[in-house]
Amino acid sequence: MKIFTNIKLAATIAFTHMRARLKQTVIATAGVTFGITVFIFMVSFIQGSNDFVQAVAFEQSPHLRLYNEIQTAPSNILDRAEPGTINMVSHVKPKDILLNLKDGPQIVQALQQDPRVTAVSGSVSTQVFYRLGSSSINGTINGIRFEQENALFNLQSKLVDGSFRELSTLPNSIVVGVGLARRLNVKTGDRLEVTTEKGNNFSVKVVGIFKTGLTDIDKQQSYASLNTVQRFLEVPVSYITDIKIKLHDMELAPAMSKELQAKYGFHGSDWKQDNSALLEGDALRKMIVYGVATTILLVAGFGIFNILTMMIYEKMKDIAILKAMGFSDTDIRWIFLVQALIIGITGALMGLVFGFLSAYGISKMPYKSDVMITLDHLPVSFSAVYYVTGFTFGILTTTLAGYLPSRKAAGVDPITILRG
């Protein structure tokens, strides 16, 4: 009870000091408010933008993928002919092998029964040239089974014009990316030529145009039925080059990728490997945001430190009288700590309010993008973690800023001060 009374009395004196220097108190509080506001605004906007970009990228990336890579032969003909000698062979040509996955359709069926798997798709991906008149553009054509691929990437939501359904009913039909359609100057219903790596030419009809929001995909890729691409490549119906998998828990992808590579002998990658640059960029942007916000709050903390230090010098006689009246060092320390806490709590709460209002305001700002099909306003994240972090850091900063001055005030010798 005595401790409560002392703190209450210390708070009363603290309020008196703060009213006596109201202008400096308001400035210190405004500094904390500004720091928290900037922190909430920056982290909400930047993280919201990062989340949106990641969502677009991850939606076009399977959780894990199995494929084959062209590799150089582990040994050459000289090694086999002269095993006991040292043979130096440079520029060894890669092995001339097909990129198909052995027993691919059977593996797809087996993976569909795996309880960890949400969706799986077997496809054929190959490089082609799209030709129309004098235009010749290098790109990729993906042979897919639409239902399987749609379960993975929600292709239907990315369709701008036409239909994916016609891929399975209309021979030699493709759906092209919006950037590729713009470069070739084609629209739904037009025809163009596709040239494979072997030099085979095929006339195809554009039955749809899609837009993912990723420029590299939209400017180069197209979709056709799996049977159509297999016919272009003159390969059997069991020929597939990629198995793409979506999991219930995407964090299982790295471990499962190693497991499947060891089991089937294929190469593999997971979403973390495929998007490593994006994830590293996100971490760097977070460091920048937190660094800037921390700097602003530290500046505000130095302002509080200076104000409380000046107040101590001005109130030396008052402090000496209080100590002469029986106030302990702890009581004096609480007087200045309470001032710092009041400034910190008030500034932090106001910063949260203004930060939320500024973030909410920008989230309602209309924004049209030719790249992002689903973006109609600026993306903002309203995660409660940022508000808790901002409030906590604001309180810690102001408390630390008030601690040193409070120790100085507690160490004042009343006899020396009163003697003048």
Coordinates of C-alpha atoms in Angstrom, one line a residue:
M1 CA 0.0 0.0 0.0
K2 CA 2.9 2.3 0.8
I3 CA 4.5 1.6 -2.6
F4 CA 1.2 2.4 -4.3
T5 CA 0.9 5.7 -2.4
N6 CA 4.4 6.7 -3.3
I7 CA 3.9 6.0 -6.9
K8 CA 0.6 7.9 -6.9
L9 CA 2.4 10.9 -5.2
A10 CA 5.3 10.6 -7.7
A11 CA 2.7 10.7 -10.6
T12 CA 1.1 13.8 -9.2
I13 CA 4.4 15.6 -9.0
A14 CA 5.3 14.3 -12.5
F15 CA 2.1 15.8 -13.9
T16 CA 2.9 19.1 -12.2
H17 CA 6.4 19.2 -13.8
M18 CA 4.9 18.3 -17.2
R19 CA 2.3 21.1 -17.1
A20 CA 5.0 23.5 -16.1
R21 CA 6.8 22.6 -19.3
L22 CA 3.8 21.9 -21.5
K23 CA 5.4 22.9 -24.8
Q24 CA 8.4 20.6 -24.4
T25 CA 6.1 17.8 -23.2
V26 CA 3.9 18.2 -26.3
I27 CA 7.0 18.2 -28.6
A28 CA 8.3 15.0 -27.0
T29 CA 4.9 13.3 -27.3
A30 CA 4.6 14.4 -30.9
G31 CA 8.1 12.9 -31.6
V32 CA 7.0 9.5 -30.3
T33 CA 3.7 9.8 -32.2
F34 CA 5.4 10.6 -35.4
G35 CA 7.8 7.7 -35.0
I36 CA 5.1 5.2 -34.4
T37 CA 2.9 6.6 -37.2
V38 CA 5.7 6.3 -39.7
F39 CA 6.6 2.8 -38.5
I40 CA 3.0 1.6 -38.9
F41 CA 2.5 3.3 -42.2
M42 CA 5.7 2.0 -43.8
V43 CA 5.6 -1.5 -42.5
S44 CA 1.9 -1.9 -43.4
F45 CA 2.3 -0.6 -46.9
I46 CA 5.6 -2.3 -47.8
Q47 CA 4.5 -5.6 -46.2
G48 CA 1.2 -5.4 -47.9
S49 CA 2.9 -4.9 -51.3
N50 CA 5.3 -7.7 -50.5
D51 CA 2.4 -10.1 -49.6
F52 CA 0.6 -9.2 -52.8
V53 CA 3.6 -9.8 -55.0
Q54 CA 4.4 -13.0 -53.2
A55 CA 0.8 -14.2 -53.6
V56 CA 1.0 -13.6 -57.3
A57 CA 4.4 -15.3 -57.7
F58 CA 3.5 -18.3 -55.4
E59 CA 0.2 -18.8 -57.2
Q60 CA 2.2 -19.4 -60.4
S61 CA 4.8 -21.6 -58.7
P62 CA 4.1 -25.2 -57.5
H63 CA 5.1 -26.1 -54.0
L64 CA 7.5 -28.6 -55.6
R65 CA 8.4 -29.8 -59.1
L66 CA 10.0 -32.9 -60.5
Y67 CA 11.8 -32.8 -63.8
N68 CA 14.9 -34.0 -65.7
E69 CA 18.0 -31.9 -66.6
I70 CA 20.4 -32.4 -69.4
Q71 CA 23.8 -33.3 -68.0
T72 CA 27.2 -34.2 -69.3
A73 CA 28.2 -37.8 -69.3
P74 CA 30.1 -38.9 -66.1
S75 CA 32.7 -40.7 -68.3
N76 CA 33.9 -40.5 -71.9
I77 CA 34.8 -43.0 -74.5
L78 CA 38.6 -42.7 -73.8
D79 CA 38.0 -43.5 -70.1
R80 CA 36.1 -46.6 -71.1
A81 CA 38.8 -47.6 -73.7
E82 CA 41.8 -46.8 -71.5
P83 CA 40.7 -47.2 -67.9
G84 CA 44.2 -47.2 -66.5
T85 CA 45.4 -44.0 -68.0
I86 CA 44.7 -40.3 -67.3
N87 CA 42.6 -38.9 -70.1
M88 CA 42.0 -35.1 -70.6
V89 CA 38.9 -34.3 -72.5
S90 CA 37.5 -30.8 -72.7
H91 CA 34.1 -29.5 -73.8
V92 CA 32.3 -32.8 -73.2
K93 CA 29.0 -32.7 -75.0
P94 CA 25.8 -33.2 -72.9
K95 CA 24.2 -36.6 -73.1
D96 CA 21.6 -36.9 -75.9
I97 CA 18.6 -38.0 -73.8
L98 CA 14.9 -37.2 -73.7
L99 CA 13.7 -35.0 -70.9
N100 CA 10.7 -37.1 -70.2
L101 CA 10.0 -38.5 -66.8
K102 CA 10.0 -42.3 -66.9
D103 CA 6.6 -43.7 -65.8
G104 CA 5.5 -40.2 -65.4
P105 CA 1.7 -40.8 -65.7
Q106 CA 1.9 -43.7 -63.1
I107 CA 3.8 -41.4 -60.7
V108 CA 1.2 -38.7 -61.1
Q109 CA -1.5 -41.3 -60.2
A110 CA 0.5 -42.5 -57.1
L111 CA 1.0 -38.9 -55.9
Q112 CA -2.7 -38.2 -56.2
Q113 CA -3.2 -40.8 -53.4
D114 CA -0.6 -39.2 -51.1
P115 CA -2.4 -37.5 -48.1
R116 CA 0.1 -34.6 -48.1
V117 CA -0.8 -33.7 -51.7
T118 CA -3.6 -31.3 -52.6
A119 CA -3.2 -31.3 -56.4
V120 CA -0.8 -32.8 -58.9
S121 CA -0.3 -32.2 -62.6
G122 CA 1.8 -33.9 -65.3
S123 CA 2.7 -31.6 -68.2
V124 CA 5.0 -31.2 -71.2
S125 CA 7.0 -27.9 -71.5
T126 CA 9.0 -27.1 -74.6
Q127 CA 10.6 -24.2 -76.3
V128 CA 9.0 -23.0 -79.6
F129 CA 8.9 -20.0 -82.0
Y130 CA 5.6 -18.2 -82.4
R131 CA 5.4 -16.8 -85.9
L132 CA 2.9 -14.4 -87.5
G133 CA 3.9 -12.5 -90.6
S134 CA 7.3 -11.0 -90.1
S135 CA 7.1 -11.5 -86.3
S136 CA 9.0 -14.4 -84.7
I137 CA 9.1 -14.7 -80.9
N138 CA 10.8 -17.3 -78.8
G139 CA 8.7 -18.7 -76.0
T140 CA 7.4 -21.7 -74.2
I141 CA 4.3 -23.8 -74.8
N142 CA 2.9 -25.9 -72.0
G143 CA 0.9 -29.0 -72.7
I144 CA -1.6 -29.5 -69.9
R145 CA -4.6 -31.3 -68.7
F146 CA -6.7 -28.3 -67.8
E147 CA -8.5 -29.7 -64.8
Q148 CA -5.3 -30.8 -63.1
E149 CA -3.5 -27.5 -64.0
N150 CA -6.4 -25.4 -62.9
A151 CA -6.4 -27.1 -59.5
L152 CA -2.8 -26.1 -59.1
F153 CA -2.8 -22.5 -60.4
N154 CA -6.4 -21.4 -60.7
L155 CA -6.0 -20.7 -64.4
Q156 CA -9.6 -19.9 -65.0
S157 CA -9.4 -16.8 -62.8
K158 CA -6.6 -15.5 -65.0
L159 CA -8.5 -15.7 -68.2
V160 CA -9.0 -12.3 -69.9
D161 CA -10.8 -13.5 -73.0
G162 CA -11.8 -16.8 -74.6
S163 CA -11.9 -20.2 -72.9
F164 CA -9.5 -22.9 -71.6
R165 CA -12.2 -25.5 -72.2
E166 CA -11.7 -25.4 -76.0
L167 CA -8.1 -26.7 -75.6
S168 CA -9.5 -30.2 -75.1
T169 CA -12.2 -30.0 -77.8
L170 CA -10.5 -28.0 -80.6
P171 CA -7.3 -29.6 -82.1
N172 CA -4.3 -27.3 -82.5
S173 CA -5.6 -24.6 -80.2
I174 CA -3.7 -22.5 -77.7
V175 CA -4.3 -19.9 -75.0
V176 CA -1.6 -17.2 -75.0
G177 CA -0.3 -14.7 -72.4
V178 CA -1.6 -11.2 -72.8
G179 CA 2.0 -9.9 -73.4
L180 CA 2.6 -12.5 -76.1
A181 CA -0.7 -11.6 -77.7
R182 CA 0.2 -7.9 -77.7
R183 CA 3.7 -8.6 -79.2
L184 CA 2.2 -10.8 -82.0
N185 CA -0.9 -8.4 -82.3
V186 CA -3.3 -11.3 -82.1
K187 CA -6.7 -11.8 -80.4
T188 CA -9.0 -14.6 -79.7
G189 CA -10.0 -16.4 -83.0
D190 CA -6.8 -15.5 -84.8
R191 CA -4.3 -18.1 -86.2
L192 CA -0.5 -18.2 -86.0
E193 CA 2.3 -20.6 -86.7
V194 CA 4.2 -22.5 -84.0
T195 CA 7.7 -23.9 -84.9
T196 CA 9.2 -26.6 -82.6
E197 CA 12.9 -27.1 -81.9
K198 CA 13.0 -29.8 -84.6
G199 CA 11.7 -27.3 -87.2
N200 CA 8.2 -28.7 -87.4
N201 CA 5.6 -26.0 -88.2
F202 CA 2.0 -26.1 -87.0
S203 CA -0.9 -23.7 -87.6
V204 CA -2.7 -23.1 -84.3
K205 CA -5.8 -21.1 -83.3
V206 CA -5.8 -18.7 -80.4
V207 CA -8.8 -19.7 -78.3
G208 CA -8.0 -17.5 -75.2
I209 CA -5.8 -14.9 -73.6
F210 CA -4.6 -15.1 -70.0
K211 CA -2.9 -12.7 -67.6
T212 CA -1.0 -13.8 -64.5
G213 CA 0.6 -10.4 -63.6
L214 CA 4.1 -11.8 -64.0
T215 CA 5.6 -10.2 -67.1
D216 CA 8.0 -13.0 -68.0
I217 CA 5.2 -15.5 -68.1
D218 CA 2.7 -13.3 -69.9
K219 CA 5.2 -12.3 -72.7
Q220 CA 6.4 -15.8 -73.5
Q221 CA 4.1 -18.6 -72.4
S222 CA 1.1 -20.3 -73.9
Y223 CA -1.0 -23.3 -73.0
A224 CA -2.3 -26.1 -75.2
S225 CA -3.7 -29.5 -74.5
L226 CA -1.2 -32.3 -73.5
N227 CA -2.1 -34.3 -76.5
T228 CA -1.6 -31.4 -78.8
V229 CA 2.0 -30.7 -77.6
Q230 CA 2.8 -34.4 -77.6
R231 CA 1.8 -34.5 -81.3
F232 CA 3.9 -31.4 -82.0
L233 CA 6.9 -33.1 -80.5
E234 CA 6.2 -36.5 -82.1
V235 CA 6.3 -38.3 -78.8
P236 CA 4.1 -41.0 -77.2
V237 CA 1.1 -40.1 -75.0
S238 CA 3.1 -41.2 -71.9
Y239 CA 5.7 -38.5 -72.5
I240 CA 5.7 -35.7 -69.8
T241 CA 8.5 -33.5 -68.7
D242 CA 7.2 -32.0 -65.5
I243 CA 5.3 -33.1 -62.5
K244 CA 4.0 -30.2 -60.4
I245 CA 2.7 -30.7 -56.9
K246 CA 0.7 -28.6 -54.5
L247 CA 0.7 -29.6 -50.8
H248 CA -1.7 -29.0 -47.9
D249 CA 1.3 -27.6 -46.0
M250 CA 3.8 -25.9 -48.2
E251 CA 6.5 -26.0 -45.5
L252 CA 6.8 -29.7 -46.2
A253 CA 8.0 -29.1 -49.7
P254 CA 11.8 -29.1 -49.2
A255 CA 11.8 -32.4 -47.3
M256 CA 9.3 -34.0 -49.7
S257 CA 11.3 -32.8 -52.7
K258 CA 14.4 -34.7 -51.4
E259 CA 12.3 -37.7 -50.7
L260 CA 10.8 -37.9 -54.2
Q261 CA 14.1 -37.2 -55.9
A262 CA 15.7 -40.1 -54.0
K263 CA 12.7 -42.4 -54.7
Y264 CA 12.3 -41.7 -58.4
G265 CA 15.8 -40.5 -59.4
F266 CA 14.5 -37.2 -60.9
H267 CA 15.7 -33.7 -60.3
G268 CA 13.5 -31.5 -58.2
S269 CA 12.9 -28.0 -56.8
D270 CA 10.6 -26.5 -54.2
W271 CA 8.9 -23.1 -53.9
K272 CA 11.7 -21.7 -51.6
Q273 CA 14.3 -22.5 -54.2
D274 CA 12.3 -21.2 -57.1
N275 CA 11.5 -17.9 -55.3
S276 CA 14.7 -17.5 -53.4
A277 CA 15.4 -14.0 -54.9
L278 CA 11.9 -12.8 -54.0
L279 CA 12.2 -14.1 -50.4
E280 CA 15.6 -12.5 -49.9
G281 CA 14.3 -9.2 -51.3
D282 CA 11.4 -9.4 -48.8
A283 CA 13.8 -9.9 -45.9
L284 CA 15.9 -7.0 -47.1
R285 CA 13.0 -4.7 -47.4
K286 CA 11.8 -5.6 -43.9
M287 CA 15.3 -4.8 -42.5
I288 CA 15.2 -1.4 -44.2
V289 CA 11.7 -0.6 -42.8
Y290 CA 12.5 -1.6 -39.3
G291 CA 15.9 0.2 -39.5
V292 CA 14.2 3.5 -40.6
A293 CA 11.5 3.2 -38.0
T294 CA 14.0 2.3 -35.2
T295 CA 16.1 5.4 -36.2
I296 CA 13.0 7.7 -36.0
L297 CA 12.0 6.3 -32.6
L298 CA 15.6 6.6 -31.2
V299 CA 15.6 10.3 -32.3
A300 CA 12.3 10.7 -30.4
G301 CA 13.9 9.0 -27.4
F302 CA 16.9 11.4 -27.5
G303 CA 14.4 14.3 -27.5
I304 CA 12.7 12.9 -24.4
F305 CA 16.2 12.4 -22.8
N306 CA 17.1 16.0 -23.4
I307 CA 13.9 17.4 -22.1
L308 CA 14.0 15.4 -18.9
T309 CA 17.7 16.2 -18.4
M310 CA 17.0 20.0 -18.8
M311 CA 14.0 19.6 -16.4
I312 CA 16.3 18.1 -13.8
Y313 CA 18.7 21.0 -14.0
E314 CA 15.8 23.4 -13.7
K315 CA 14.2 21.5 -10.8
M316 CA 17.4 20.9 -8.8
K317 CA 16.2 22.9 -5.8
D318 CA 12.7 21.3 -6.0
I319 CA 14.4 17.8 -6.0
A320 CA 16.6 18.8 -3.1
I321 CA 13.6 20.0 -1.1
L322 CA 11.7 16.7 -1.9
K323 CA 14.6 14.7 -0.7
A324 CA 15.0 16.8 2.4
M325 CA 11.3 16.2 3.1
G326 CA 11.9 12.4 3.2
F327 CA 11.5 11.4 -0.4
S328 CA 13.8 8.4 -1.2
D329 CA 15.9 8.0 -4.2
T330 CA 13.4 5.5 -5.6
D331 CA 10.6 8.1 -5.2
I332 CA 12.6 10.7 -7.1
R333 CA 13.4 8.1 -9.8
W334 CA 9.7 7.3 -10.2
I335 CA 8.8 11.0 -10.7
F336 CA 10.9 11.2 -13.9
L337 CA 10.2 7.6 -15.0
V338 CA 6.5 8.4 -14.8
Q339 CA 6.9 11.4 -17.0
A340 CA 8.7 9.3 -19.6
L341 CA 6.1 6.6 -19.4
I342 CA 3.3 9.1 -19.8
I343 CA 4.9 10.6 -22.9
G344 CA 5.7 7.1 -24.3
I345 CA 2.2 5.7 -23.7
T346 CA 0.4 8.8 -25.0
G347 CA 2.6 9.1 -28.0
A348 CA 2.5 5.4 -28.8
L349 CA -1.3 5.2 -28.6
M350 CA -1.7 8.3 -30.8
G351 CA 0.9 6.9 -33.2
L352 CA -1.1 3.6 -33.5
V353 CA -4.3 5.6 -34.3
F354 CA -2.7 7.9 -36.8
G355 CA -0.7 5.0 -38.3
F356 CA -3.9 3.0 -38.8
L357 CA -5.7 5.9 -40.3
S358 CA -2.9 6.7 -42.8
A359 CA -2.6 3.0 -43.7
Y360 CA -6.4 2.7 -44.1
G361 CA -6.5 5.8 -46.2
I362 CA -3.9 4.6 -48.7
S363 CA -5.6 1.1 -48.8
K364 CA -8.6 2.9 -50.3
M365 CA -6.6 4.7 -52.9
P366 CA -7.6 3.4 -56.4
Y367 CA -4.7 2.0 -58.4
K368 CA -5.0 0.5 -61.8
S369 CA -2.2 -1.7 -63.1
D370 CA -1.6 -3.0 -66.6
V371 CA 0.5 -5.8 -65.1
M372 CA -1.5 -7.0 -62.0
I373 CA -4.9 -8.2 -63.2
T374 CA -6.3 -8.4 -59.7
L375 CA -5.0 -5.1 -58.4
D376 CA -7.5 -2.2 -58.2
H377 CA -6.1 -0.5 -55.1
L378 CA -2.8 -0.2 -53.2
P379 CA -2.2 -3.3 -51.1
V380 CA -1.8 -2.8 -47.3
S381 CA -1.3 -5.3 -44.5
F382 CA -3.2 -4.7 -41.2
S383 CA -1.5 -7.4 -39.2
A384 CA -1.8 -6.9 -35.4
V385 CA 1.9 -7.8 -35.0
Y386 CA 3.0 -4.5 -36.4
Y387 CA 0.8 -2.5 -34.0
V388 CA 2.0 -4.6 -31.0
T389 CA 5.6 -4.2 -32.1
G390 CA 5.3 -0.5 -32.6
F391 CA 3.6 0.1 -29.3
T392 CA 6.1 -2.1 -27.4
F393 CA 9.1 -0.5 -29.0
G394 CA 7.8 3.0 -28.4
I395 CA 7.3 2.3 -24.7
L396 CA 10.8 0.7 -24.4
T397 CA 12.4 3.6 -26.2
T398 CA 10.8 6.3 -24.0
T399 CA 11.4 4.3 -20.8
L400 CA 15.1 3.9 -21.6
A401 CA 15.2 7.6 -22.5
G402 CA 13.8 8.5 -19.1
Y403 CA 15.8 6.0 -17.0
L404 CA 19.2 7.8 -17.2
P405 CA 17.8 11.2 -16.2
S406 CA 15.8 9.6 -13.4
R407 CA 19.0 8.1 -12.0
K408 CA 20.7 11.4 -12.2
A409 CA 17.8 13.1 -10.3
A410 CA 17.9 10.3 -7.7
G411 CA 21.6 10.9 -7.1
V412 CA 21.2 14.7 -6.3
D413 CA 22.7 15.6 -2.9
P414 CA 20.1 17.9 -1.2
I415 CA 22.6 19.4 1.2
T416 CA 25.0 20.5 -1.6
I417 CA 22.1 22.0 -3.6
L418 CA 20.4 23.8 -0.7
R419 CA 23.8 25.3 0.4
G420 CA 24.0 26.8 -3.1

